[in-house]
PDB file of C-alpha atoms in Angstrom:
ATOM      1  CA  GLN M 196      14.014  12.456  -5.585  1.00 86.00           C
ATOM      2  CA  VAL M 197      10.943  10.787  -4.142  1.00 90.00           C
ATOM      3  CA  GLN M 198      11.732   7.315  -2.696  1.00 95.00           C
ATOM      4  CA  LEU M 199       9.229   4.625  -1.271  1.00 96.00           C
ATOM      5  CA  VAL M 200      11.018   1.741   0.571  1.00 96.00           C
ATOM      6  CA  GLU M 201       8.435  -1.268   1.688  1.00 97.00           C
ATOM      7  CA  SER M 202       9.176  -3.689   4.114  1.00 96.00           C
ATOM      8  CA  GLY M 203       7.201  -6.218   6.110  1.00 97.00           C
ATOM      9  CA  GLY M 204       6.083  -8.805   3.371  1.00 96.00           C
ATOM     10  CA  GLY M 205       6.774 -12.564   4.418  1.00 97.00           C
ATOM     11  CA  LEU M 206       5.171 -16.103   4.321  1.00 98.00           C
ATOM     12  CA  VAL M 207       1.839 -16.420   6.515  1.00 98.00           C
ATOM     13  CA  GLN M 208      -0.483 -18.893   6.908  1.00 98.00           C
ATOM     14  CA  ALA M 209      -4.481 -18.661   5.598  1.00 98.00           C
ATOM     15  CA  GLY M 210      -6.172 -16.476   8.617  1.00 98.00           C
ATOM     16  CA  GLY M 211      -3.391 -14.462   9.531  1.00 98.00           C
ATOM     17  CA  SER M 212      -1.906 -11.311   9.843  1.00 98.00           C
ATOM     18  CA  LEU M 213       1.409  -9.032   8.250  1.00 98.00           C
ATOM     19  CA  ARG M 214       1.522  -5.182   8.291  1.00 98.00           C
ATOM     20  CA  LEU M 215       3.254  -3.649   5.517  1.00 98.00           C
ATOM     21  CA  SER M 216       5.088  -0.333   6.272  1.00 98.00           C
ATOM     22  CA  CYS M 217       6.297   2.009   3.346  1.00 97.00           C
ATOM     23  CA  ALA M 218       8.836   4.589   4.415  1.00 96.00           C
ATOM     24  CA  ALA M 219       8.426   7.798   2.144  1.00 95.00           C
ATOM     25  CA  SER M 220      11.461  10.137   1.625  1.00 93.00           C
ATOM     26  CA  GLY M 221      12.478  13.092  -0.585  1.00 90.00           C
ATOM     27  CA  ARG M 222      10.039  15.823  -0.221  1.00 84.00           C
ATOM     28  CA  THR M 223       7.018  16.783   1.881  1.00 81.00           C
ATOM     29  CA  PHE M 224       3.976  14.586   1.532  1.00 83.00           C
ATOM     30  CA  SER M 225       0.987  16.813   3.206  1.00 82.00           C
ATOM     31  CA  THR M 226      -0.531  17.223  -0.312  1.00 86.00           C
ATOM     32  CA  PHE M 227      -0.132  13.363  -1.413  1.00 91.00           C
ATOM     33  CA  ILE M 228      -2.324  10.119  -1.888  1.00 94.00           C
ATOM     34  CA  MET M 229      -0.177   7.040  -0.397  1.00 95.00           C
ATOM     35  CA  GLY M 230      -1.526   4.109  -1.833  1.00 96.00           C
ATOM     36  CA  TRP M 231      -0.830   0.149  -1.925  1.00 98.00           C
ATOM     37  CA  SER M 232      -1.210  -2.214  -4.949  1.00 98.00           C
ATOM     38  CA  ARG M 233      -0.706  -5.314  -5.171  1.00 98.00           C
ATOM     39  CA  GLN M 234       0.438  -7.917  -8.448  1.00 98.00           C
ATOM     40  CA  ALA M 235      -0.187 -11.833  -8.605  1.00 96.00           C
ATOM     41  CA  PRO M 236       1.383 -14.131 -10.816  1.00 92.00           C
ATOM     42  CA  GLY M 237       0.105 -13.343 -14.490  1.00 94.00           C
ATOM     43  CA  LYS M 238      -2.663 -10.594 -13.362  1.00 96.00           C
ATOM     44  CA  GLU M 239      -2.605  -7.094 -13.783  1.00 97.00           C
ATOM     45  CA  ARG M 240      -1.815  -4.914 -10.900  1.00 97.00           C
ATOM     46  CA  GLU M 241      -4.547  -4.066  -9.070  1.00 97.00           C
ATOM     47  CA  PHE M 242      -5.497  -1.408  -6.341  1.00 97.00           C
ATOM     48  CA  VAL M 243      -5.617  -2.369  -3.001  1.00 98.00           C
ATOM     49  CA  ALA M 244      -5.924   0.732  -0.482  1.00 98.00           C
ATOM     50  CA  ALA M 245      -5.377   4.406  -0.451  1.00 97.00           C
ATOM     51  CA  ILE M 246      -5.036   7.067   2.195  1.00 95.00           C
ATOM     52  CA  SER M 247      -5.117  11.122   1.991  1.00 93.00           C
ATOM     53  CA  TRP M 248      -1.964  12.522   3.717  1.00 84.00           C
ATOM     54  CA  SER M 249      -4.083  15.511   4.381  1.00 77.00           C
ATOM     55  CA  GLY M 250      -7.367  14.567   5.133  1.00 66.00           C
ATOM     56  CA  ARG M 251      -6.776  11.357   6.399  1.00 77.00           C
ATOM     57  CA  THR M 252      -9.703   9.697   3.958  1.00 92.00           C
ATOM     58  CA  THR M 253      -9.031   6.358   3.044  1.00 95.00           C
ATOM     59  CA  SER M 254     -10.890   4.107   0.284  1.00 96.00           C
ATOM     60  CA  TYR M 255     -10.369   0.174  -0.330  1.00 97.00           C
ATOM     61  CA  ALA M 256     -10.834  -2.460  -3.092  1.00 98.00           C
ATOM     62  CA  ASP M 257     -13.928  -4.400  -2.495  1.00 98.00           C
ATOM     63  CA  SER M 258     -11.582  -7.732  -2.074  1.00 97.00           C
ATOM     64  CA  VAL M 259      -9.753  -6.224   0.743  1.00 98.00           C
ATOM     65  CA  LYS M 260     -12.644  -4.275   2.818  1.00 98.00           C
ATOM     66  CA  GLY M 261     -12.900  -5.607   6.831  1.00 97.00           C
ATOM     67  CA  ARG M 262      -9.702  -7.078   6.476  1.00 98.00           C
ATOM     68  CA  PHE M 263      -7.301  -4.700   5.216  1.00 98.00           C
ATOM     69  CA  THR M 264      -6.516  -1.345   7.458  1.00 97.00           C
ATOM     70  CA  ILE M 265      -4.345   1.706   5.864  1.00 96.00           C
ATOM     71  CA  SER M 266      -2.908   3.832   8.014  1.00 94.00           C
ATOM     72  CA  GLY M 267       0.122   6.749   8.335  1.00 92.00           C
ATOM     73  CA  ASP M 268       2.252   7.990  10.767  1.00 90.00           C
ATOM     74  CA  ASN M 269       3.055  11.853   9.701  1.00 85.00           C
ATOM     75  CA  ALA M 270       6.081  11.877  11.868  1.00 87.00           C
ATOM     76  CA  LYS M 271       7.682   9.069  10.344  1.00 91.00           C
ATOM     77  CA  ASN M 272       6.613   9.707   6.731  1.00 91.00           C
ATOM     78  CA  THR M 273       5.450   6.270   7.102  1.00 94.00           C
ATOM     79  CA  VAL M 274       2.370   4.654   5.689  1.00 95.00           C
ATOM     80  CA  TYR M 275       0.836   0.890   7.121  1.00 97.00           C
ATOM     81  CA  LEU M 276      -1.319  -1.485   5.517  1.00 98.00           C
ATOM     82  CA  GLN M 277      -2.463  -3.627   8.066  1.00 98.00           C
ATOM     83  CA  MET M 278      -3.527  -7.005   6.929  1.00 98.00           C
ATOM     84  CA  THR M 279      -5.516  -9.467   8.709  1.00 98.00           C
ATOM     85  CA  SER M 280      -7.908 -12.691   8.004  1.00 98.00           C
ATOM     86  CA  LEU M 281      -5.710 -13.353   4.672  1.00 98.00           C
ATOM     87  CA  LYS M 282      -6.499 -15.721   1.945  1.00 97.00           C
ATOM     88  CA  PRO M 283      -4.128 -17.665  -0.621  1.00 97.00           C
ATOM     89  CA  ASP M 284      -5.803 -14.882  -3.090  1.00 96.00           C
ATOM     90  CA  ASP M 285      -3.808 -12.296  -1.349  1.00 98.00           C
ATOM     91  CA  THR M 286      -0.522 -13.822  -2.352  1.00 98.00           C
ATOM     92  CA  ALA M 287       1.341 -11.002  -4.387  1.00 98.00           C
ATOM     93  CA  VAL M 288       3.554  -8.162  -4.896  1.00 98.00           C
ATOM     94  CA  TYR M 289       2.327  -5.544  -2.813  1.00 98.00           C
ATOM     95  CA  TYR M 290       3.625  -2.429  -4.294  1.00 98.00           C
ATOM     96  CA  CYS M 291       3.459   1.313  -2.390  1.00 97.00           C
ATOM     97  CA  ALA M 292       2.736   4.010  -4.350  1.00 97.00           C
ATOM     98  CA  ALA M 293       2.527   8.076  -3.843  1.00 95.00           C
ATOM     99  CA  ARG M 294       0.582  10.900  -6.301  1.00 93.00           C
ATOM    100  CA  SER M 295      -0.258  14.424  -5.216  1.00 90.00           C
ATOM    101  CA  GLU M 296      -3.585  15.164  -4.938  1.00 88.00           C
ATOM    102  CA  GLU M 297      -3.658  17.067  -8.405  1.00 89.00           C
ATOM    103  CA  ARG M 298      -2.294  14.308 -10.333  1.00 89.00           C
ATOM    104  CA  PRO M 299      -4.565  11.207 -11.810  1.00 89.00           C
ATOM    105  CA  LYS M 300      -2.351   8.469 -11.212  1.00 92.00           C
ATOM    106  CA  TYR M 301       0.512   7.504  -9.169  1.00 94.00           C
ATOM    107  CA  ASP M 302       4.007   9.354  -9.855  1.00 93.00           C
ATOM    108  CA  TYR M 303       6.098   7.473  -7.663  1.00 95.00           C
ATOM    109  CA  TRP M 304       6.492   3.855  -6.708  1.00 97.00           C
ATOM    110  CA  GLY M 305       8.289   1.017  -4.578  1.00 97.00           C
ATOM    111  CA  GLN M 306      10.286  -1.776  -5.346  1.00 97.00           C
ATOM    112  CA  GLY M 307       7.434  -4.161  -3.953  1.00 97.00           C
ATOM    113  CA  THR M 308       7.370  -6.565  -0.937  1.00 97.00           C
ATOM    114  CA  GLN M 309       6.473 -10.549  -1.385  1.00 98.00           C
ATOM    115  CA  VAL M 310       3.464 -11.536   0.746  1.00 98.00           C
ATOM    116  CA  THR M 311       2.914 -15.330   0.424  1.00 98.00           C
ATOM    117  CA  VAL M 312      -0.227 -16.830   1.862  1.00 98.00           C
ATOM    118  CA  SER M 313      -0.419 -20.675   2.229  1.00 97.00           C
ATOM    119  CA  SER M 314      -3.341 -22.719   2.707  1.00 93.00           C
TER     120      SER M 314
END
């Protein structure tokens, strides 16, 4: 059974940085897409970034381009989201997700980690 466990959230001042981690287990992820999404209070969940485990291609939401970087460590089965120049609008619960490359939607989700950016 696939498990995704996020960590690294917390409280940070505007302009600061945080690194989120997502430890994946339960199967081989070599043909998976790993992604991060977030959900702010009263808003719908939105895509943040994704990485192809096999090709290492990445994609980002326009709102985080140039500030966030997604990366992965195959040996540790862990995906990271390095967040810099954080803004109060980045405040949300951040979720790690995984899907097979052939699947259109994410099948597996972590429990989420809270990121709060104070002004």
